[in-house]
Amino acid sequence: MIRKIKGTMDILPDKTPLFRHIESVMRGEAARYGFGEIRTPMFENTELFERGVGDTTDVVQKEMYTFADRDENRRISLRPEGTAPVVRALLEHGCQSDPMPLKYYYIISCFRHEAPQAGRSREFFQFGTELFGSESAIADATVISLASSVFDRLGLRNIKLHLNSIGCAKCRPAYRDALKAHFGEHSGELCDTCHTRLEKNPLRLLDCKSPICSAIARRAPKTLDYLCDDCAAHFKTLTSALDAMGISYELDPAIVRGLDYYTRTVFEFIAEGIGAQSTVCGGGRYDGLVESLGGAPMSGIGFGMGLTRVILAMEQQGIADIDGEKPRIYLASLGERAQIKAAEITERLRREGIFAECDLVGRSLKAQMKYANKLGADYVLMLGDNEIDSGRAILRDMKNAAQSEVELLGFTLPENA
Ligand code: ATP
Ligand code: MG
């Protein structure tokens, strides 16, 4: 038997209602905040991610699914994230001349070759938002507020916002030097990857998952102490806006984010109690990204929220039982004539927009009643030869077992309770 690829998942009909529920909350909130849905291809030229995500990141160095295209001599990658493709698309479609800000959202699968575990898979689902063309810290607060309101609407509690600023190109050099000095003192202890990063991109060392590197990283200089005046003022406005909006946060110098393009604001929403992979949402500002992908300079801010981690948190809080749709009516039948009549009435009801079911496997009448109950049908209509001849049949309310006689031709169901 052929099995699915490690780190991927099948979502069967008993679980899709939960996914759909979460997606519809995400879509609803995105719409309320004025974000329009954007859809981009599942694969792109590898170079887009090398430039957009950063070629010293784990994502690009170790995790990307890259392959040679069949008919042209070029490398293609399955998207490991959604931001770079959105930037590519907006540049390709000339959206930079549209009125600012540009606000996009997407719900997509992403692909990363990581070690599969709870909350970490190789194909994963992400709700992402991107807001372009505003440098204002109010934009940062708006994007954070959108993520937070998704959690609220899903009924999730205890999702903590961790906030930091990693400064801009102006404050970076001094901070970079301080980091180099700090990690340089420990250069003998660093992992191989970090050893090379020390020269190329010391900021990445803060993000290393190896126990020794991360212990050294915990004692590293903090970005907030190295912000230039502009970045410090920006961060102050952000925290004031969050205070005014009633969104609580915790300053966390450990948040630096795994991708190269972030500037200033970085944040994560953490759900305690769902295991090691507790970051349900991560995001930040990426003011240099658009320019580095060939556009005119344009600031941006956004986040990615992992659907399976949201589900882990919902399960942990006992709010993950979402039922699929249940039939309004089941048409039970006895005998072949009745079976055809049941099919005819079922068809009429479906055309009227009602979820109706009838027997397709030849169950006994008793077994049909049991099955209708299992499906959760609100009503059952019982049909046999007598009912067809008289044109009247018994409609049973499955909730309270109340029965009433209805006309087969054109009967209607009571309004949904
Ligand atoms: P992490 O450090 O937790 O892997 P990241 O910094 O790599 O996160 P981002 O690229 O910012 O993650 O992606 C945004 C969100 O997507 C994460 O906060 C997480 O909820 C989810 N996510 C990322 N990678 C995976 C994965 N392999 N499996 C499931 N969800 C993921
Ligand atoms: Mg990761």
PDB file of N, CA, C and O in Angstrom, residues 203-252:
ATOM      1  N   LEU A 203      22.860  38.120  13.265  1.00  0.00           N
ATOM      2  CA  LEU A 203      21.504  38.161  13.815  1.00  0.00           C
ATOM      3  C   LEU A 203      20.859  36.777  13.815  1.00  0.00           C
ATOM      4  O   LEU A 203      20.060  36.437  14.685  1.00  0.00           O
ATOM      5  N   ARG A 204      21.210  35.977  12.801  1.00  0.00           N
ATOM      6  CA  ARG A 204      20.651  34.636  12.666  1.00  0.00           C
ATOM      7  C   ARG A 204      21.037  33.726  13.836  1.00  0.00           C
ATOM      8  O   ARG A 204      20.347  32.760  14.126  1.00  0.00           O
ATOM      9  N   LEU A 205      22.147  34.057  14.495  1.00  0.00           N
ATOM     10  CA  LEU A 205      22.576  33.226  15.617  1.00  0.00           C
ATOM     11  C   LEU A 205      21.547  33.231  16.745  1.00  0.00           C
ATOM     12  O   LEU A 205      21.441  32.282  17.512  1.00  0.00           O
ATOM     13  N   LEU A 206      20.800  34.318  16.824  1.00  0.00           N
ATOM     14  CA  LEU A 206      19.798  34.438  17.886  1.00  0.00           C
ATOM     15  C   LEU A 206      18.665  33.447  17.681  1.00  0.00           C
ATOM     16  O   LEU A 206      17.873  33.189  18.584  1.00  0.00           O
ATOM     17  N   ASP A 207      18.565  32.945  16.463  1.00  0.00           N
ATOM     18  CA  ASP A 207      17.427  32.124  16.067  1.00  0.00           C
ATOM     19  C   ASP A 207      17.772  30.643  16.045  1.00  0.00           C
ATOM     20  O   ASP A 207      16.923  29.813  15.750  1.00  0.00           O
ATOM     21  N   CYS A 208      19.035  30.312  16.332  1.00  0.00           N
ATOM     22  CA  CYS A 208      19.477  28.915  16.213  1.00  0.00           C
ATOM     23  C   CYS A 208      18.787  28.063  17.277  1.00  0.00           C
ATOM     24  O   CYS A 208      18.611  28.470  18.419  1.00  0.00           O
ATOM     25  N   LYS A 209      18.362  26.860  16.843  1.00  0.00           N
ATOM     26  CA  LYS A 209      17.616  25.999  17.762  1.00  0.00           C
ATOM     27  C   LYS A 209      18.543  25.087  18.584  1.00  0.00           C
ATOM     28  O   LYS A 209      18.097  24.425  19.514  1.00  0.00           O
ATOM     29  N   SER A 210      19.850  25.025  18.244  1.00  0.00           N
ATOM     30  CA  SER A 210      20.725  24.120  18.996  1.00  0.00           C
ATOM     31  C   SER A 210      20.848  24.609  20.443  1.00  0.00           C
ATOM     32  O   SER A 210      20.938  25.808  20.695  1.00  0.00           O
ATOM     33  N   PRO A 211      20.831  23.685  21.412  1.00  0.00           N
ATOM     34  CA  PRO A 211      20.783  24.062  22.837  1.00  0.00           C
ATOM     35  C   PRO A 211      21.943  24.971  23.247  1.00  0.00           C
ATOM     36  O   PRO A 211      21.733  25.945  23.977  1.00  0.00           O
ATOM     37  N   ILE A 212      23.140  24.660  22.751  1.00  0.00           N
ATOM     38  CA  ILE A 212      24.301  25.461  23.168  1.00  0.00           C
ATOM     39  C   ILE A 212      24.202  26.873  22.591  1.00  0.00           C
ATOM     40  O   ILE A 212      24.335  27.866  23.318  1.00  0.00           O
ATOM     41  N   CYS A 213      23.931  26.971  21.282  1.00  0.00           N
ATOM     42  CA  CYS A 213      23.809  28.298  20.660  1.00  0.00           C
ATOM     43  C   CYS A 213      22.701  29.103  21.319  1.00  0.00           C
ATOM     44  O   CYS A 213      22.855  30.302  21.566  1.00  0.00           O
ATOM     45  N   SER A 214      21.551  28.452  21.599  1.00  0.00           N
ATOM     46  CA  SER A 214      20.452  29.247  22.146  1.00  0.00           C
ATOM     47  C   SER A 214      20.733  29.678  23.588  1.00  0.00           C
ATOM     48  O   SER A 214      20.258  30.721  24.018  1.00  0.00           O
ATOM     49  N   ALA A 215      21.547  28.889  24.306  1.00  0.00           N
ATOM     50  CA  ALA A 215      21.927  29.320  25.657  1.00  0.00           C
ATOM     51  C   ALA A 215      22.830  30.556  25.577  1.00  0.00           C
ATOM     52  O   ALA A 215      22.672  31.509  26.350  1.00  0.00           O
ATOM     53  N   ILE A 216      23.745  30.557  24.610  1.00  0.00           N
ATOM     54  CA  ILE A 216      24.615  31.729  24.420  1.00  0.00           C
ATOM     55  C   ILE A 216      23.780  32.921  23.951  1.00  0.00           C
ATOM     56  O   ILE A 216      23.985  34.061  24.364  1.00  0.00           O
ATOM     57  N   ALA A 217      22.775  32.613  23.108  1.00  0.00           N
ATOM     58  CA  ALA A 217      21.916  33.679  22.579  1.00  0.00           C
ATOM     59  C   ALA A 217      21.123  34.363  23.693  1.00  0.00           C
ATOM     60  O   ALA A 217      20.871  35.564  23.639  1.00  0.00           O
ATOM     61  N   ARG A 218      20.750  33.585  24.707  1.00  0.00           N
ATOM     62  CA  ARG A 218      19.943  34.182  25.783  1.00  0.00           C
ATOM     63  C   ARG A 218      20.702  35.274  26.539  1.00  0.00           C
ATOM     64  O   ARG A 218      20.095  36.177  27.092  1.00  0.00           O
ATOM     65  N   ARG A 219      22.016  35.190  26.537  1.00  0.00           N
ATOM     66  CA  ARG A 219      22.802  36.211  27.250  1.00  0.00           C
ATOM     67  C   ARG A 219      23.308  37.310  26.309  1.00  0.00           C
ATOM     68  O   ARG A 219      24.092  38.166  26.705  1.00  0.00           O
ATOM     69  N   ALA A 220      22.846  37.261  25.064  1.00  0.00           N
ATOM     70  CA  ALA A 220      23.338  38.222  24.059  1.00  0.00           C
ATOM     71  C   ALA A 220      22.793  39.626  24.313  1.00  0.00           C
ATOM     72  O   ALA A 220      21.775  39.792  25.003  1.00  0.00           O
ATOM     73  N   PRO A 221      23.451  40.659  23.785  1.00  0.00           N
ATOM     74  CA  PRO A 221      22.909  42.015  23.878  1.00  0.00           C
ATOM     75  C   PRO A 221      21.505  42.084  23.291  1.00  0.00           C
ATOM     76  O   PRO A 221      21.169  41.317  22.391  1.00  0.00           O
ATOM     77  N   LYS A 222      20.679  43.011  23.812  1.00  0.00           N
ATOM     78  CA  LYS A 222      19.277  43.083  23.403  1.00  0.00           C
ATOM     79  C   LYS A 222      19.065  44.208  22.384  1.00  0.00           C
ATOM     80  O   LYS A 222      19.557  45.306  22.555  1.00  0.00           O
ATOM     81  N   THR A 223      18.282  43.873  21.348  1.00  0.00           N
ATOM     82  CA  THR A 223      18.065  44.867  20.280  1.00  0.00           C
ATOM     83  C   THR A 223      17.484  46.168  20.812  1.00  0.00           C
ATOM     84  O   THR A 223      17.847  47.239  20.353  1.00  0.00           O
ATOM     85  N   LEU A 224      16.565  46.072  21.779  1.00  0.00           N
ATOM     86  CA  LEU A 224      15.886  47.289  22.263  1.00  0.00           C
ATOM     87  C   LEU A 224      16.883  48.315  22.796  1.00  0.00           C
ATOM     88  O   LEU A 224      16.627  49.514  22.761  1.00  0.00           O
ATOM     89  N   ASP A 225      18.035  47.821  23.284  1.00  0.00           N
ATOM     90  CA  ASP A 225      19.061  48.742  23.803  1.00  0.00           C
ATOM     91  C   ASP A 225      19.859  49.421  22.690  1.00  0.00           C
ATOM     92  O   ASP A 225      20.669  50.297  22.966  1.00  0.00           O
ATOM     93  N   TYR A 226      19.652  48.997  21.464  1.00  0.00           N
ATOM     94  CA  TYR A 226      20.461  49.537  20.357  1.00  0.00           C
ATOM     95  C   TYR A 226      19.614  50.290  19.335  1.00  0.00           C
ATOM     96  O   TYR A 226      20.082  50.591  18.249  1.00  0.00           O
ATOM     97  N   LEU A 227      18.343  50.568  19.658  1.00  0.00           N
ATOM     98  CA  LEU A 227      17.485  51.230  18.672  1.00  0.00           C
ATOM     99  C   LEU A 227      17.919  52.674  18.461  1.00  0.00           C
ATOM    100  O   LEU A 227      18.277  53.374  19.414  1.00  0.00           O
ATOM    101  N   CYS A 228      17.860  53.140  17.203  1.00  0.00           N
ATOM    102  CA  CYS A 228      18.087  54.554  16.927  1.00  0.00           C
ATOM    103  C   CYS A 228      16.849  55.341  17.398  1.00  0.00           C
ATOM    104  O   CYS A 228      15.822  54.749  17.740  1.00  0.00           O
ATOM    105  N   ASP A 229      16.919  56.646  17.409  1.00  0.00           N
ATOM    106  CA  ASP A 229      15.808  57.457  17.935  1.00  0.00           C
ATOM    107  C   ASP A 229      14.502  57.191  17.175  1.00  0.00           C
ATOM    108  O   ASP A 229      13.435  57.074  17.779  1.00  0.00           O
ATOM    109  N   ASP A 230      14.596  57.093  15.851  1.00  0.00           N
ATOM    110  CA  ASP A 230      13.384  56.862  15.044  1.00  0.00           C
ATOM    111  C   ASP A 230      12.729  55.522  15.393  1.00  0.00           C
ATOM    112  O   ASP A 230      11.505  55.426  15.545  1.00  0.00           O
ATOM    113  N   CYS A 231      13.552  54.501  15.515  1.00  0.00           N
ATOM    114  CA  CYS A 231      13.011  53.169  15.811  1.00  0.00           C
ATOM    115  C   CYS A 231      12.441  53.127  17.234  1.00  0.00           C
ATOM    116  O   CYS A 231      11.398  52.493  17.473  1.00  0.00           O
ATOM    117  N   ALA A 232      13.107  53.800  18.145  1.00  0.00           N
ATOM    118  CA  ALA A 232      12.608  53.837  19.522  1.00  0.00           C
ATOM    119  C   ALA A 232      11.258  54.545  19.575  1.00  0.00           C
ATOM    120  O   ALA A 232      10.319  54.090  20.252  1.00  0.00           O
ATOM    121  N   ALA A 233      11.138  55.660  18.820  1.00  0.00           N
ATOM    122  CA  ALA A 233       9.872  56.404  18.797  1.00  0.00           C
ATOM    123  C   ALA A 233       8.761  55.555  18.155  1.00  0.00           C
ATOM    124  O   ALA A 233       7.616  55.539  18.621  1.00  0.00           O
ATOM    125  N   HIS A 234       9.127  54.842  17.096  1.00  0.00           N
ATOM    126  CA  HIS A 234       8.162  53.971  16.408  1.00  0.00           C
ATOM    127  C   HIS A 234       7.633  52.907  17.373  1.00  0.00           C
ATOM    128  O   HIS A 234       6.418  52.662  17.453  1.00  0.00           O
ATOM    129  N   PHE A 235       8.543  52.333  18.124  1.00  0.00           N
ATOM    130  CA  PHE A 235       8.150  51.279  19.067  1.00  0.00           C
ATOM    131  C   PHE A 235       7.263  51.842  20.172  1.00  0.00           C
ATOM    132  O   PHE A 235       6.300  51.213  20.603  1.00  0.00           O
ATOM    133  N   LYS A 236       7.577  53.080  20.595  1.00  0.00           N
ATOM    134  CA  LYS A 236       6.779  53.731  21.641  1.00  0.00           C
ATOM    135  C   LYS A 236       5.345  53.950  21.141  1.00  0.00           C
ATOM    136  O   LYS A 236       4.370  53.707  21.861  1.00  0.00           O
ATOM    137  N   THR A 237       5.236  54.431  19.890  1.00  0.00           N
ATOM    138  CA  THR A 237       3.891  54.644  19.323  1.00  0.00           C
ATOM    139  C   THR A 237       3.125  53.325  19.263  1.00  0.00           C
ATOM    140  O   THR A 237       1.935  53.267  19.571  1.00  0.00           O
ATOM    141  N   LEU A 238       3.822  52.253  18.867  1.00  0.00           N
ATOM    142  CA  LEU A 238       3.170  50.946  18.782  1.00  0.00           C
ATOM    143  C   LEU A 238       2.630  50.511  20.150  1.00  0.00           C
ATOM    144  O   LEU A 238       1.455  50.124  20.267  1.00  0.00           O
ATOM    145  N   THR A 239       3.473  50.590  21.169  1.00  0.00           N
ATOM    146  CA  THR A 239       2.999  50.123  22.479  1.00  0.00           C
ATOM    147  C   THR A 239       1.869  51.026  22.996  1.00  0.00           C
ATOM    148  O   THR A 239       0.919  50.532  23.594  1.00  0.00           O
ATOM    149  N   SER A 240       1.941  52.346  22.704  1.00  0.00           N
ATOM    150  CA  SER A 240       0.837  53.236  23.120  1.00  0.00           C
ATOM    151  C   SER A 240      -0.459  52.850  22.409  1.00  0.00           C
ATOM    152  O   SER A 240      -1.530  52.838  23.011  1.00  0.00           O
ATOM    153  N   ALA A 241      -0.350  52.538  21.102  1.00  0.00           N
ATOM    154  CA  ALA A 241      -1.551  52.166  20.344  1.00  0.00           C
ATOM    155  C   ALA A 241      -2.133  50.858  20.882  1.00  0.00           C
ATOM    156  O   ALA A 241      -3.354  50.733  21.049  1.00  0.00           O
ATOM    157  N   LEU A 242      -1.264  49.896  21.165  1.00  0.00           N
ATOM    158  CA  LEU A 242      -1.756  48.617  21.701  1.00  0.00           C
ATOM    159  C   LEU A 242      -2.419  48.833  23.056  1.00  0.00           C
ATOM    160  O   LEU A 242      -3.484  48.263  23.337  1.00  0.00           O
ATOM    161  N   ASP A 243      -1.804  49.688  23.892  1.00  0.00           N
ATOM    162  CA  ASP A 243      -2.414  50.008  25.191  1.00  0.00           C
ATOM    163  C   ASP A 243      -3.805  50.595  24.980  1.00  0.00           C
ATOM    164  O   ASP A 243      -4.769  50.179  25.621  1.00  0.00           O
ATOM    165  N   ALA A 244      -3.891  51.548  24.047  1.00  0.00           N
ATOM    166  CA  ALA A 244      -5.181  52.204  23.792  1.00  0.00           C
ATOM    167  C   ALA A 244      -6.211  51.211  23.270  1.00  0.00           C
ATOM    168  O   ALA A 244      -7.401  51.314  23.563  1.00  0.00           O
ATOM    169  N   MET A 245      -5.772  50.232  22.481  1.00  0.00           N
ATOM    170  CA  MET A 245      -6.699  49.240  21.911  1.00  0.00           C
ATOM    171  C   MET A 245      -7.024  48.126  22.902  1.00  0.00           C
ATOM    172  O   MET A 245      -7.815  47.240  22.583  1.00  0.00           O
ATOM    173  N   GLY A 246      -6.374  48.148  24.044  1.00  0.00           N
ATOM    174  CA  GLY A 246      -6.642  47.111  25.037  1.00  0.00           C
ATOM    175  C   GLY A 246      -6.041  45.760  24.674  1.00  0.00           C
ATOM    176  O   GLY A 246      -6.596  44.712  25.026  1.00  0.00           O
ATOM    177  N   ILE A 247      -4.930  45.780  23.949  1.00  0.00           N
ATOM    178  CA  ILE A 247      -4.255  44.521  23.594  1.00  0.00           C
ATOM    179  C   ILE A 247      -3.001  44.396  24.459  1.00  0.00           C
ATOM    180  O   ILE A 247      -2.108  45.233  24.377  1.00  0.00           O
ATOM    181  N   SER A 248      -2.966  43.360  25.293  1.00  0.00           N
ATOM    182  CA  SER A 248      -1.819  43.263  26.196  1.00  0.00           C
ATOM    183  C   SER A 248      -0.675  42.500  25.547  1.00  0.00           C
ATOM    184  O   SER A 248      -0.884  41.685  24.646  1.00  0.00           O
ATOM    185  N   TYR A 249       0.525  42.790  25.993  1.00  0.00           N
ATOM    186  CA  TYR A 249       1.724  42.231  25.380  1.00  0.00           C
ATOM    187  C   TYR A 249       2.807  42.144  26.431  1.00  0.00           C
ATOM    188  O   TYR A 249       2.705  42.729  27.507  1.00  0.00           O
ATOM    189  N   GLU A 250       3.842  41.432  26.059  1.00  0.00           N
ATOM    190  CA  GLU A 250       4.981  41.248  26.937  1.00  0.00           C
ATOM    191  C   GLU A 250       6.207  41.579  26.088  1.00  0.00           C
ATOM    192  O   GLU A 250       6.322  41.084  24.968  1.00  0.00           O
ATOM    193  N   LEU A 251       7.108  42.418  26.588  1.00  0.00           N
ATOM    194  CA  LEU A 251       8.334  42.691  25.831  1.00  0.00           C
ATOM    195  C   LEU A 251       9.234  41.468  25.927  1.00  0.00           C
ATOM    196  O   LEU A 251       9.447  40.942  27.010  1.00  0.00           O
ATOM    197  N   ASP A 252       9.719  41.011  24.786  1.00  0.00           N
ATOM    198  CA  ASP A 252      10.488  39.769  24.768  1.00  0.00           C
ATOM    199  C   ASP A 252      11.683  39.915  23.826  1.00  0.00           C
ATOM    200  O   ASP A 252      11.546  39.804  22.613  1.00  0.00           O
TER     201      ASP A 252
END
